[in-house]
Tab-separated table of C-alpha atoms in Angstrom:
chain	number	residue	atom	x	y	z
A	1	MET	CA	3.708	13.431	-16.120
A	2	TYR	CA	5.691	14.721	-13.149
A	3	ARG	CA	3.714	12.464	-10.836
A	4	ILE	CA	4.425	9.408	-13.010
A	5	ILE	CA	8.166	10.193	-12.961
A	6	ALA	CA	8.103	10.543	-9.170
A	7	VAL	CA	6.244	7.219	-8.761
A	8	VAL	CA	8.711	5.410	-11.038
A	9	ILE	CA	11.695	6.790	-9.109
A	10	PHE	CA	10.055	5.836	-5.798
A	11	ASN	CA	9.347	2.278	-6.979
A	12	ILE	CA	12.942	1.839	-8.164
A	13	LEU	CA	14.295	3.022	-4.815
A	14	CYS	CA	11.920	0.713	-2.949
A	15	SER	CA	12.906	-2.306	-5.036
A	16	VAL	CA	16.596	-1.648	-4.396
A	17	MET	CA	16.476	-0.581	-0.753
A	18	GLY	CA	13.428	-2.539	0.434
A	19	ILE	CA	10.678	-1.113	2.595
A	20	LYS	CA	10.104	-1.872	6.277
A	21	LYS	CA	6.461	-2.184	7.274
A	22	ASP	CA	4.612	-3.850	10.127
A	23	ILE	CA	1.088	-4.640	8.879
A	24	VAL	CA	-1.851	-5.747	11.024
A	25	PHE	CA	-4.854	-7.327	9.309
A	26	LEU	CA	-8.020	-6.890	11.419
A	27	ILE	CA	-10.573	-9.443	10.202
A	28	ASP	CA	-14.234	-9.114	11.166
A	29	THR	CA	-15.668	-12.453	12.384
A	30	SER	CA	-19.010	-11.196	13.720
A	31	ALA	CA	-22.183	-13.282	13.593
A	32	SER	CA	-23.320	-11.705	10.304
A	33	ILE	CA	-20.410	-13.328	8.447
A	34	SER	CA	-20.912	-16.889	7.197
A	35	PRO	CA	-18.106	-19.484	7.041
A	36	THR	CA	-17.939	-19.044	3.247
A	37	GLN	CA	-17.672	-15.271	3.565
A	38	PHE	CA	-14.998	-15.645	6.210
A	39	GLN	CA	-13.021	-17.896	3.864
A	40	HIS	CA	-13.132	-15.138	1.232
A	41	SER	CA	-11.632	-12.797	3.854
A	42	ILE	CA	-8.843	-15.269	4.576
A	43	ASP	CA	-8.176	-15.709	0.856
A	44	PHE	CA	-7.977	-11.921	0.535
A	45	VAL	CA	-5.329	-11.656	3.276
A	46	TYR	CA	-3.501	-14.713	1.893
A	47	ASN	CA	-3.348	-13.329	-1.665
A	48	ILE	CA	-2.163	-9.906	-0.562
A	49	THR	CA	0.534	-11.410	1.670
A	50	ASN	CA	1.642	-13.724	-1.131
A	51	PHE	CA	2.632	-10.720	-3.258
A	52	LEU	CA	4.404	-8.795	-0.485
A	53	ARG	CA	8.127	-8.889	0.213
A	54	ILE	CA	8.183	-10.687	3.572
A	55	GLY	CA	11.176	-10.646	5.920
A	56	THR	CA	12.742	-9.089	8.989
A	57	GLN	CA	14.209	-6.322	6.819
A	58	ASP	CA	11.069	-5.893	4.728
A	59	ILE	CA	7.409	-6.493	5.642
A	60	GLN	CA	6.108	-8.313	8.709
A	61	VAL	CA	2.474	-9.335	9.185
A	62	SER	CA	0.224	-9.851	12.194
A	63	VAL	CA	-3.391	-11.075	12.088
A	64	VAL	CA	-6.191	-10.276	14.537
A	65	LEU	CA	-9.756	-11.639	14.462
A	66	TYR	CA	-12.523	-9.686	16.139
A	67	ASP	CA	-16.215	-9.724	16.969
A	68	LYS	CA	-17.214	-8.469	20.436
A	69	LYS	CA	-13.558	-8.832	21.436
A	70	PRO	CA	-10.271	-9.149	19.507
A	71	ILE	CA	-8.209	-12.324	19.341
A	72	GLY	CA	-4.589	-12.139	18.258
A	73	VAL	CA	-3.747	-15.020	15.907
A	74	PHE	CA	-0.009	-14.326	15.647
A	75	ASP	CA	2.484	-11.490	16.198
A	76	PHE	CA	4.752	-9.758	13.683
A	77	ASP	CA	7.770	-11.958	14.362
A	78	THR	CA	5.957	-15.305	14.760
A	79	TYR	CA	6.516	-16.188	11.092
A	80	ILE	CA	9.548	-14.526	9.519
A	81	ASN	CA	9.490	-16.249	6.109
A	82	LYS	CA	6.728	-16.118	3.541
A	83	GLN	CA	5.914	-19.807	3.269
A	84	SER	CA	5.375	-20.367	6.987
A	85	LEU	CA	3.357	-17.147	7.154
A	86	LEU	CA	1.105	-18.202	4.270
A	87	ASN	CA	0.561	-21.626	5.846
A	88	ALA	CA	-0.473	-19.967	9.103
A	89	ILE	CA	-2.950	-17.667	7.333
A	90	LYS	CA	-4.422	-20.565	5.369
A	91	HIS	CA	-5.248	-22.460	8.563
A	92	ILE	CA	-7.070	-19.648	10.385
A	93	HIS	CA	-10.582	-20.713	11.413
A	94	LYS	CA	-13.670	-18.697	12.325
A	95	GLY	CA	-15.245	-18.830	15.752
A	96	ILE	CA	-18.944	-18.624	16.596
A	97	GLY	CA	-19.098	-14.856	16.125
A	98	ALA	CA	-20.903	-12.131	18.054
A	99	SER	CA	-21.373	-8.355	17.805
A	100	THR	CA	-18.914	-6.074	15.960
A	101	ASN	CA	-16.707	-4.202	18.406
A	102	THR	CA	-14.410	-2.498	15.915
A	103	ALA	CA	-13.216	0.051	18.469
A	104	LYS	CA	-11.774	-2.611	20.761
A	105	ALA	CA	-10.079	-4.293	17.784
A	106	LEU	CA	-8.446	-1.009	16.753
A	107	ASP	CA	-7.245	-0.458	20.333
A	108	TYR	CA	-5.834	-3.979	20.384
A	109	SER	CA	-3.913	-3.405	17.156
A	110	ARG	CA	-2.438	-0.178	18.547
A	111	ALA	CA	-1.042	-2.152	21.486
A	112	LEU	CA	0.609	-4.625	19.100
A	113	PHE	CA	3.113	-2.040	17.853
A	114	ASN	CA	5.821	-2.711	20.437
A	115	LEU	CA	9.017	-4.752	20.634
A	116	GLN	CA	7.351	-7.462	22.702
A	117	ASN	CA	5.081	-8.331	19.794
A	118	GLY	CA	7.861	-8.172	17.218
A	119	SER	CA	7.174	-4.671	15.924
A	120	ARG	CA	10.195	-2.633	14.800
A	121	SER	CA	10.727	0.957	15.859
A	122	ASN	CA	12.051	1.940	12.407
A	123	ALA	CA	9.220	0.317	10.416
A	124	GLU	CA	6.108	1.966	9.008
A	125	LYS	CA	2.987	0.966	10.908
A	126	VAL	CA	-0.133	-0.097	9.008
A	127	VAL	CA	-3.560	-1.463	9.976
A	128	VAL	CA	-5.926	-2.943	7.377
A	129	THR	CA	-9.447	-3.228	8.819
A	130	LEU	CA	-11.786	-5.624	7.031
A	131	THR	CA	-15.471	-5.419	8.018
A	132	ASP	CA	-18.914	-6.171	6.591
A	133	GLY	CA	-20.965	-3.625	8.513
A	134	ASP	CA	-21.337	-0.972	11.143
A	135	SER	CA	-19.725	-1.364	14.549
A	136	ASN	CA	-21.749	-1.454	17.754
A	137	ASP	CA	-20.344	1.944	18.792
A	138	ARG	CA	-19.580	4.435	16.024
A	139	ILE	CA	-18.227	7.138	18.344
A	140	SER	CA	-15.768	4.784	20.056
A	141	THR	CA	-14.698	3.368	16.680
A	142	LYS	CA	-13.919	6.830	15.343
A	143	HIS	CA	-11.984	7.737	18.498
A	144	SER	CA	-9.925	4.508	18.425
A	145	ALA	CA	-9.038	5.059	14.766
A	146	GLU	CA	-7.930	8.613	15.537
A	147	LEU	CA	-5.674	7.321	18.323
A	148	LEU	CA	-4.031	4.969	15.843
A	149	ARG	CA	-3.377	7.736	13.348
A	150	ASN	CA	-2.090	10.012	16.108
A	151	ASN	CA	0.493	7.292	16.789
A	152	ASN	CA	1.700	7.477	13.166
A	153	VAL	CA	-0.227	4.387	12.082
A	154	THR	CA	-1.714	4.365	8.567
A	155	VAL	CA	-5.211	2.866	8.659
A	156	TYR	CA	-7.016	1.384	5.651
A	157	GLY	CA	-10.711	0.556	5.692
A	158	VAL	CA	-12.005	-2.333	3.578
A	159	GLY	CA	-15.802	-2.405	3.538
A	160	VAL	CA	-17.826	-5.325	2.187
A	161	GLY	CA	-21.562	-5.081	1.461
A	162	ASP	CA	-24.005	-2.414	2.613
A	163	PHE	CA	-23.467	-0.057	5.528
A	164	THR	CA	-26.211	1.756	7.388
A	165	HIS	CA	-23.720	4.516	8.174
A	166	ARG	CA	-21.380	4.584	5.181
A	167	SER	CA	-19.306	7.379	6.683
A	168	GLU	CA	-18.007	5.021	9.397
A	169	ILE	CA	-15.589	3.311	7.019
A	170	PHE	CA	-14.172	6.785	6.324
A	171	ASP	CA	-13.908	7.434	10.062
A	172	ILE	CA	-11.815	4.280	10.330
A	173	ALA	CA	-9.486	5.129	7.435
A	174	GLY	CA	-9.282	8.868	8.062
A	175	LYS	CA	-9.224	9.871	4.387
A	176	SER	CA	-10.998	8.804	1.220
A	177	GLU	CA	-7.963	7.379	-0.584
A	178	ASN	CA	-7.535	4.815	2.211
A	179	VAL	CA	-11.066	3.437	1.742
A	180	TYR	CA	-11.841	0.389	-0.422
A	181	THR	CA	-15.250	-1.227	-0.845
A	182	VAL	CA	-16.926	-4.054	-2.759
A	183	GLY	CA	-20.525	-5.246	-2.889
A	184	GLY	CA	-19.871	-8.771	-1.595
A	185	PHE	CA	-17.204	-11.091	-0.219
A	186	GLU	CA	-17.027	-13.014	-3.494
A	187	TYR	CA	-15.674	-9.855	-5.155
A	188	ILE	CA	-13.100	-8.896	-2.549
A	189	CYS	CA	-10.353	-10.539	-4.623
A	190	ASN	CA	-10.669	-7.558	-6.995
A	191	LEU	CA	-9.118	-5.368	-4.308
A	192	VAL	CA	-5.895	-7.405	-4.204
A	193	PRO	CA	-4.262	-5.819	-7.307
A	194	VAL	CA	-5.408	-2.422	-6.037
A	195	MET	CA	-4.024	-2.697	-2.507
A	196	VAL	CA	-0.798	-4.657	-3.040
A	197	PRO	CA	1.075	-1.760	-4.738
A	198	VAL	CA	-0.107	0.520	-1.923
A	199	LEU	CA	1.245	-1.772	0.777
A	200	ASP	CA	4.393	-2.748	-1.140
A	201	PRO	CA	5.434	-0.504	-4.070
A	202	SER	CA	8.182	-2.996	-4.981
A	203	ALA	CA	5.646	-5.742	-5.791
A	204	THR	CA	5.831	-6.635	-9.490
A	205	HIS	CA	2.897	-9.070	-9.808
A	206	HIS	CA	-0.443	-8.925	-8.024
A	207	ILE	CA	-3.178	-10.427	-10.194
A	208	VAL	CA	-5.537	-13.025	-8.681
A	209	ASN	CA	-6.643	-15.755	-11.081
A	210	ASN	CA	-10.323	-16.740	-11.424
A	211	CYS	CA	-11.538	-13.639	-9.613
A	212	PRO	CA	-15.198	-12.873	-10.466
A	213	GLN	CA	-15.883	-9.332	-11.617
A	214	GLU	CA	-18.425	-7.300	-9.725
A	215	PRO	CA	-21.509	-6.442	-11.849
A	216	SER	CA	-21.460	-2.890	-13.120
A	217	THR	CA	-24.966	-2.355	-11.742
A	218	THR	CA	-23.677	-2.775	-8.193
A	219	PRO	CA	-23.464	0.667	-6.518
A	220	HIS	CA	-20.032	-0.066	-5.123
A	221	SER	CA	-16.524	0.488	-6.430
A	222	THR	CA	-12.974	-0.110	-5.305
A	223	THR	CA	-12.990	3.371	-3.799
A	224	ILE	CA	-16.007	5.367	-2.663
A	225	LEU	CA	-16.422	9.077	-2.123
A	226	VAL	CA	-18.608	11.015	0.285
A	227	THR	CA	-19.152	14.676	-0.572
A	228	ASN	CA	-19.152	16.053	2.953
A	229	TYR	CA	-16.114	14.004	3.899
A	230	SER	CA	-14.155	15.074	0.820
A	231	ALA	CA	-14.824	18.703	1.671
A	232	LYS	CA	-13.551	18.094	5.168
A	233	THR	CA	-10.273	16.594	4.023
A	234	SER	CA	-9.643	18.702	0.911
A	235	SER	CA	-7.762	21.395	2.830
A	236	GLU	CA	-5.533	18.788	4.463
A	237	ASP	CA	-4.778	17.014	1.186
A	238	LYS	CA	-4.170	20.309	-0.647
A	239	GLY	CA	-1.094	21.051	1.442
A	240	LYS	CA	0.343	17.577	0.851
A	241	THR	CA	-0.362	17.841	-2.868
A	242	GLY	CA	1.464	21.175	-3.038
A	243	ILE	CA	4.549	19.724	-1.371
A	244	ILE	CA	4.601	16.694	-3.701
A	245	ALA	CA	4.114	18.915	-6.758
A	246	GLY	CA	7.003	21.150	-5.682
A	247	VAL	CA	9.357	18.205	-5.169
A	248	THR	CA	8.457	16.538	-8.482
A	249	ALA	CA	8.797	19.842	-10.347
A	250	SER	CA	12.266	20.366	-8.858
A	251	ILE	CA	13.317	16.848	-9.879
A	252	SER	CA	12.029	17.400	-13.409
A	253	LEU	CA	13.828	20.751	-13.793
A	254	LEU	CA	17.050	19.210	-12.562
A	255	SER	CA	16.669	16.343	-15.042
A	256	LEU	CA	16.101	18.790	-17.911
A	257	LEU	CA	19.172	20.794	-16.883
A	258	LEU	CA	21.352	17.680	-16.834
A	259	LEU	CA	19.966	16.610	-20.221
A	260	PHE	CA	20.755	20.068	-21.647
A	261	LEU	CA	24.343	19.909	-20.381
A	262	VAL	CA	24.869	16.422	-21.828
A	263	LEU	CA	23.458	17.393	-25.240
A	264	ARG	CA	25.509	20.569	-25.289
A	265	ARG	CA	28.670	18.596	-24.605
A	266	LYS	CA	27.793	16.083	-27.333
A	267	CYS	CA	27.202	18.865	-29.851
A	268	SER	CA	30.498	20.586	-29.049
A	269	ARG	CA	32.425	17.321	-29.446
A	270	LYS	CA	30.603	16.584	-32.707
A	271	ARG	CA	31.688	19.928	-34.177
A	272	LYS	CA	35.309	19.185	-33.291
A	273	ILE	CA	35.163	15.746	-34.938
A	274	GLU	CA	33.601	17.064	-38.163
A	275	SER	CA	36.699	19.344	-38.608
A	276	PRO	CA	39.668	16.903	-38.466
A	277	PRO	CA	42.643	18.143	-36.490
A	278	ASP	CA	45.825	19.090	-38.388
A	279	ASP	CA	47.859	16.185	-36.978
A	280	ILE	CA	45.721	13.533	-38.760
A	281	ILE	CA	47.659	12.430	-41.857
A	282	VAL	CA	45.723	11.354	-44.952
A	283	GLY	CA	46.044	7.597	-45.505
A	284	GLN	CA	46.517	6.852	-41.800
A	285	ALA	CA	43.785	5.866	-39.370
A	286	PRO	CA	42.883	8.756	-37.094
A	287	ARG	CA	43.228	8.415	-33.317
A	288	LYS	CA	40.315	6.689	-31.626
A	289	THR	CA	37.715	9.170	-30.457
A	290	THR	CA	35.629	8.270	-27.393
A	291	PHE	CA	32.056	9.462	-27.342
A	292	ILE	CA	30.259	10.188	-24.089
A	293	ASN	CA	26.652	9.040	-24.217
């Protein structure tokens, strides 16, 4: 219950104050991805962006395509209003495609977070990596992702299909709660309502129409867990969980104390009203009494 209260308070604050984020979408365009599958990737980025609060004081978006090398499509400040940004995303086309050099794409995205590319120093930095398979260099990919996180960049891994080394998507994201997977590109639209509130807590609507549901027999889900990885990160997450629990408990105790004081004041005033004061004369209307709710 405490966690729900904290989330509600956070969402209210975000909706009032706004939230500054610079988000990079890294889209895999390697040779294993067909034009139809690539279009599903574009639709995924388009639908997510459509539900975000876009603006120079809110969220800015940059898109990068990658196979053996990354190609920047546009910077954070190229499109500063939602409609022009959505039009630009809709008209992104796939190249021929080659091998999957995820490490180089992650390095490229890290270089984007500077004033020259429209990034803001006071904005949260986020990279969403969308890929359909293993990179051509797992060690370099893991190292590049770590460099991003060491620069205070939150990295999300979106995996589509089967992976020979399933732990690599965790190496990209850094922790299990930042990993999202589906069994095929046709089902990636199911991740939109899951990821939109994560990227923008102020978003009020994030349902994609006509989105096919993934068969229950498919061994994938919107989030996947690896036992050895969870054990590795449990000690790190435990400290964060303790801090959050302490803050939410303090907020709840303060709320209960305030509620007690208000009810006590109401009860004391009610007792006074039930015993009319001596200066109220029978047959005359008593003085107006103001109640404090």
